[in-house]
PDB file of C-alpha atoms in Angstrom:
ATOM      1  CA  UNK A   1     -14.571  11.665   4.305  1.00 84.00           C
ATOM      2  CA  UNK A   2     -13.374   8.959   6.673  1.00 92.00           C
ATOM      3  CA  UNK A   3     -11.208  10.199   9.525  1.00 95.00           C
ATOM      4  CA  UNK A   4      -8.456   7.892  10.761  1.00 96.00           C
ATOM      5  CA  UNK A   5      -6.185   8.281  13.773  1.00 95.00           C
ATOM      6  CA  UNK A   6      -3.329   5.863  14.447  1.00 96.00           C
ATOM      7  CA  UNK A   7      -1.495   5.227  17.702  1.00 96.00           C
ATOM      8  CA  UNK A   8       0.772   2.660  19.303  1.00 97.00           C
ATOM      9  CA  UNK A   9       4.052   3.029  17.487  1.00 95.00           C
ATOM     10  CA  UNK A  10       7.387   3.095  19.286  1.00 97.00           C
ATOM     11  CA  UNK A  11      10.818   1.560  19.583  1.00 98.00           C
ATOM     12  CA  UNK A  12      11.405  -2.077  20.424  1.00 98.00           C
ATOM     13  CA  UNK A  13      14.181  -4.633  20.203  1.00 98.00           C
ATOM     14  CA  UNK A  14      14.082  -7.428  17.665  1.00 98.00           C
ATOM     15  CA  UNK A  15      11.798 -10.214  18.802  1.00 98.00           C
ATOM     16  CA  UNK A  16       9.541  -7.826  20.678  1.00 98.00           C
ATOM     17  CA  UNK A  17       5.920  -6.867  20.112  1.00 98.00           C
ATOM     18  CA  UNK A  18       3.853  -3.749  19.507  1.00 98.00           C
ATOM     19  CA  UNK A  19       0.161  -3.156  18.931  1.00 98.00           C
ATOM     20  CA  UNK A  20      -1.011  -0.399  16.642  1.00 98.00           C
ATOM     21  CA  UNK A  21      -4.523   1.021  16.787  1.00 98.00           C
ATOM     22  CA  UNK A  22      -6.525   2.886  14.162  1.00 97.00           C
ATOM     23  CA  UNK A  23      -9.713   4.666  15.212  1.00 96.00           C
ATOM     24  CA  UNK A  24     -12.079   5.303  12.315  1.00 94.00           C
ATOM     25  CA  UNK A  25     -15.094   7.553  11.930  1.00 92.00           C
ATOM     26  CA  UNK A  26     -18.118   5.774  13.434  1.00 88.00           C
ATOM     27  CA  UNK A  27     -20.215   6.253  10.315  1.00 87.00           C
ATOM     28  CA  UNK A  28     -17.606   4.493   8.177  1.00 86.00           C
ATOM     29  CA  UNK A  29     -17.036   1.440  10.312  1.00 86.00           C
ATOM     30  CA  UNK A  30     -18.769  -1.562   8.799  1.00 88.00           C
ATOM     31  CA  UNK A  31     -18.625  -0.239   5.234  1.00 93.00           C
ATOM     32  CA  UNK A  32     -14.926   0.150   4.541  1.00 95.00           C
ATOM     33  CA  UNK A  33     -11.853  -1.982   4.035  1.00 97.00           C
ATOM     34  CA  UNK A  34      -9.208  -0.809   6.515  1.00 97.00           C
ATOM     35  CA  UNK A  35      -5.616  -1.496   5.657  1.00 97.00           C
ATOM     36  CA  UNK A  36      -2.256  -1.060   7.311  1.00 98.00           C
ATOM     37  CA  UNK A  37       0.567   0.092   5.076  1.00 98.00           C
ATOM     38  CA  UNK A  38       4.175   0.897   5.876  1.00 98.00           C
ATOM     39  CA  UNK A  39       6.871   2.933   4.251  1.00 98.00           C
ATOM     40  CA  UNK A  40      10.561   2.896   5.063  1.00 97.00           C
ATOM     41  CA  UNK A  41      12.905   5.674   3.886  1.00 93.00           C
ATOM     42  CA  UNK A  42      13.720   5.276   0.225  1.00 95.00           C
ATOM     43  CA  UNK A  43      11.174   2.493  -0.279  1.00 96.00           C
ATOM     44  CA  UNK A  44       7.693   2.300  -1.744  1.00 96.00           C
ATOM     45  CA  UNK A  45       4.600   2.111   0.436  1.00 97.00           C
ATOM     46  CA  UNK A  46       3.851  -1.536   1.174  1.00 97.00           C
ATOM     47  CA  UNK A  47       0.571  -3.168   2.125  1.00 98.00           C
ATOM     48  CA  UNK A  48       0.918  -5.076   5.393  1.00 98.00           C
ATOM     49  CA  UNK A  49      -2.576  -6.275   6.322  1.00 98.00           C
ATOM     50  CA  UNK A  50      -6.207  -5.444   5.696  1.00 98.00           C
ATOM     51  CA  UNK A  51      -9.620  -6.215   7.147  1.00 97.00           C
ATOM     52  CA  UNK A  52     -13.079  -5.769   5.732  1.00 96.00           C
ATOM     53  CA  UNK A  53     -15.036  -4.087   8.510  1.00 94.00           C
ATOM     54  CA  UNK A  54     -18.237  -5.384   6.933  1.00 93.00           C
ATOM     55  CA  UNK A  55     -17.332  -9.083   6.787  1.00 93.00           C
ATOM     56  CA  UNK A  56     -14.248  -9.355   9.023  1.00 93.00           C
ATOM     57  CA  UNK A  57     -12.201 -10.964   6.282  1.00 96.00           C
ATOM     58  CA  UNK A  58      -8.446 -10.505   6.727  1.00 97.00           C
ATOM     59  CA  UNK A  59      -5.459 -10.465   4.392  1.00 97.00           C
ATOM     60  CA  UNK A  60      -1.709 -10.273   5.014  1.00 98.00           C
ATOM     61  CA  UNK A  61       1.451  -9.704   3.048  1.00 97.00           C
ATOM     62  CA  UNK A  62       3.812 -12.665   2.888  1.00 97.00           C
ATOM     63  CA  UNK A  63       6.426 -10.710   4.841  1.00 96.00           C
ATOM     64  CA  UNK A  64       4.258 -10.515   7.978  1.00 98.00           C
ATOM     65  CA  UNK A  65       2.034 -13.588   7.725  1.00 97.00           C
ATOM     66  CA  UNK A  66       2.274 -15.604  10.925  1.00 97.00           C
ATOM     67  CA  UNK A  67       3.767 -12.700  12.896  1.00 98.00           C
ATOM     68  CA  UNK A  68       1.153  -9.937  12.594  1.00 98.00           C
ATOM     69  CA  UNK A  69      -2.576 -10.121  13.281  1.00 98.00           C
ATOM     70  CA  UNK A  70      -5.234  -7.600  12.292  1.00 98.00           C
ATOM     71  CA  UNK A  71      -8.513  -7.402  14.192  1.00 97.00           C
ATOM     72  CA  UNK A  72     -11.426  -5.044  14.738  1.00 96.00           C
ATOM     73  CA  UNK A  73     -13.443  -3.832  17.686  1.00 95.00           C
ATOM     74  CA  UNK A  74     -16.809  -2.698  16.364  1.00 91.00           C
ATOM     75  CA  UNK A  75     -17.835  -1.083  19.643  1.00 92.00           C
ATOM     76  CA  UNK A  76     -14.743   1.159  19.586  1.00 94.00           C
ATOM     77  CA  UNK A  77     -14.606   1.706  15.776  1.00 94.00           C
ATOM     78  CA  UNK A  78     -11.017   0.540  16.027  1.00 96.00           C
ATOM     79  CA  UNK A  79      -8.783  -1.748  14.011  1.00 97.00           C
ATOM     80  CA  UNK A  80      -5.697  -3.200  15.666  1.00 98.00           C
ATOM     81  CA  UNK A  81      -2.462  -4.529  14.236  1.00 98.00           C
ATOM     82  CA  UNK A  82      -0.740  -6.847  16.695  1.00 98.00           C
ATOM     83  CA  UNK A  83       2.895  -7.181  15.657  1.00 98.00           C
ATOM     84  CA  UNK A  84       4.911 -10.026  17.161  1.00 98.00           C
ATOM     85  CA  UNK A  85       8.463 -11.292  16.586  1.00 98.00           C
ATOM     86  CA  UNK A  86       9.400  -7.905  15.167  1.00 98.00           C
ATOM     87  CA  UNK A  87      12.454  -7.673  12.941  1.00 98.00           C
ATOM     88  CA  UNK A  88      14.658  -4.679  12.034  1.00 97.00           C
ATOM     89  CA  UNK A  89      13.177  -4.931   8.523  1.00 97.00           C
ATOM     90  CA  UNK A  90       9.789  -3.999  10.013  1.00 98.00           C
ATOM     91  CA  UNK A  91      11.104  -0.511  10.814  1.00 98.00           C
ATOM     92  CA  UNK A  92       8.930   2.007   8.966  1.00 98.00           C
ATOM     93  CA  UNK A  93       6.196   4.584   9.268  1.00 98.00           C
ATOM     94  CA  UNK A  94       2.918   2.702   9.538  1.00 98.00           C
ATOM     95  CA  UNK A  95      -0.277   4.146   8.078  1.00 98.00           C
ATOM     96  CA  UNK A  96      -3.907   3.185   8.433  1.00 98.00           C
ATOM     97  CA  UNK A  97      -6.022   3.669   5.313  1.00 98.00           C
ATOM     98  CA  UNK A  98      -9.647   3.204   4.286  1.00 97.00           C
ATOM     99  CA  UNK A  99     -11.125   2.018   0.994  1.00 96.00           C
ATOM    100  CA  UNK A 100     -14.857   2.208   0.159  1.00 95.00           C
ATOM    101  CA  UNK A 101     -15.501  -1.552   0.195  1.00 93.00           C
ATOM    102  CA  UNK A 102     -17.055  -3.479   3.076  1.00 92.00           C
ATOM    103  CA  UNK A 103     -15.016  -6.480   1.907  1.00 94.00           C
ATOM    104  CA  UNK A 104     -11.400  -5.901   0.942  1.00 96.00           C
ATOM    105  CA  UNK A 105     -10.574  -6.501  -2.715  1.00 93.00           C
ATOM    106  CA  UNK A 106      -8.285  -9.399  -3.564  1.00 94.00           C
ATOM    107  CA  UNK A 107      -5.592  -6.910  -4.594  1.00 94.00           C
ATOM    108  CA  UNK A 108      -5.991  -4.888  -1.389  1.00 95.00           C
ATOM    109  CA  UNK A 109      -2.250  -4.154  -1.237  1.00 93.00           C
ATOM    110  CA  UNK A 110      -2.432  -1.454  -3.917  1.00 95.00           C
ATOM    111  CA  UNK A 111      -2.416   1.920  -2.111  1.00 95.00           C
ATOM    112  CA  UNK A 112      -4.463   3.453  -4.941  1.00 95.00           C
ATOM    113  CA  UNK A 113      -7.600   1.686  -3.644  1.00 93.00           C
ATOM    114  CA  UNK A 114      -7.438   3.688  -0.428  1.00 96.00           C
ATOM    115  CA  UNK A 115      -8.694   7.271  -0.444  1.00 95.00           C
ATOM    116  CA  UNK A 116      -8.377   8.153   3.234  1.00 96.00           C
ATOM    117  CA  UNK A 117      -5.154   7.962   5.211  1.00 97.00           C
ATOM    118  CA  UNK A 118      -4.084   8.583   8.779  1.00 97.00           C
ATOM    119  CA  UNK A 119      -1.072  10.634   9.787  1.00 96.00           C
ATOM    120  CA  UNK A 120       1.119   7.602  10.450  1.00 97.00           C
ATOM    121  CA  UNK A 121       2.910   6.184  13.469  1.00 97.00           C
ATOM    122  CA  UNK A 122       6.602   5.287  13.574  1.00 98.00           C
ATOM    123  CA  UNK A 123       7.787   1.780  14.390  1.00 98.00           C
ATOM    124  CA  UNK A 124      11.500   1.259  15.008  1.00 98.00           C
ATOM    125  CA  UNK A 125      12.989  -2.181  15.630  1.00 98.00           C
ATOM    126  CA  UNK A 126      16.592  -2.410  16.738  1.00 98.00           C
ATOM    127  CA  UNK A 127      18.796  -5.480  16.397  1.00 95.00           C
TER     128      UNK A 127
END
């Protein structure tokens, strides 16, 4: 079972930036698709971005494309989500998740692909 630990959430004003980190089990890194999802109160869980730790391929939802960037540090078994130009609509609990594919599937944004989840980290953006 892949272990995932997120960090980096917090409160920021609109237009600001935050960087989230997800540390994965060393034995999993390189063979899983790691995704960032978010869920706001009363809303469904939404795929934000994903990266194949085997091939480095990245994918983004339309709502964050151009503002967020996902990257990986193989030496630290860590995936980062750099979030710029944050908007109040980005307020949510953010979760890191792992799927058993070294390259992320084209429909990576379906939570059902991901069998391992972190505990989540809260991001709050005020206007």
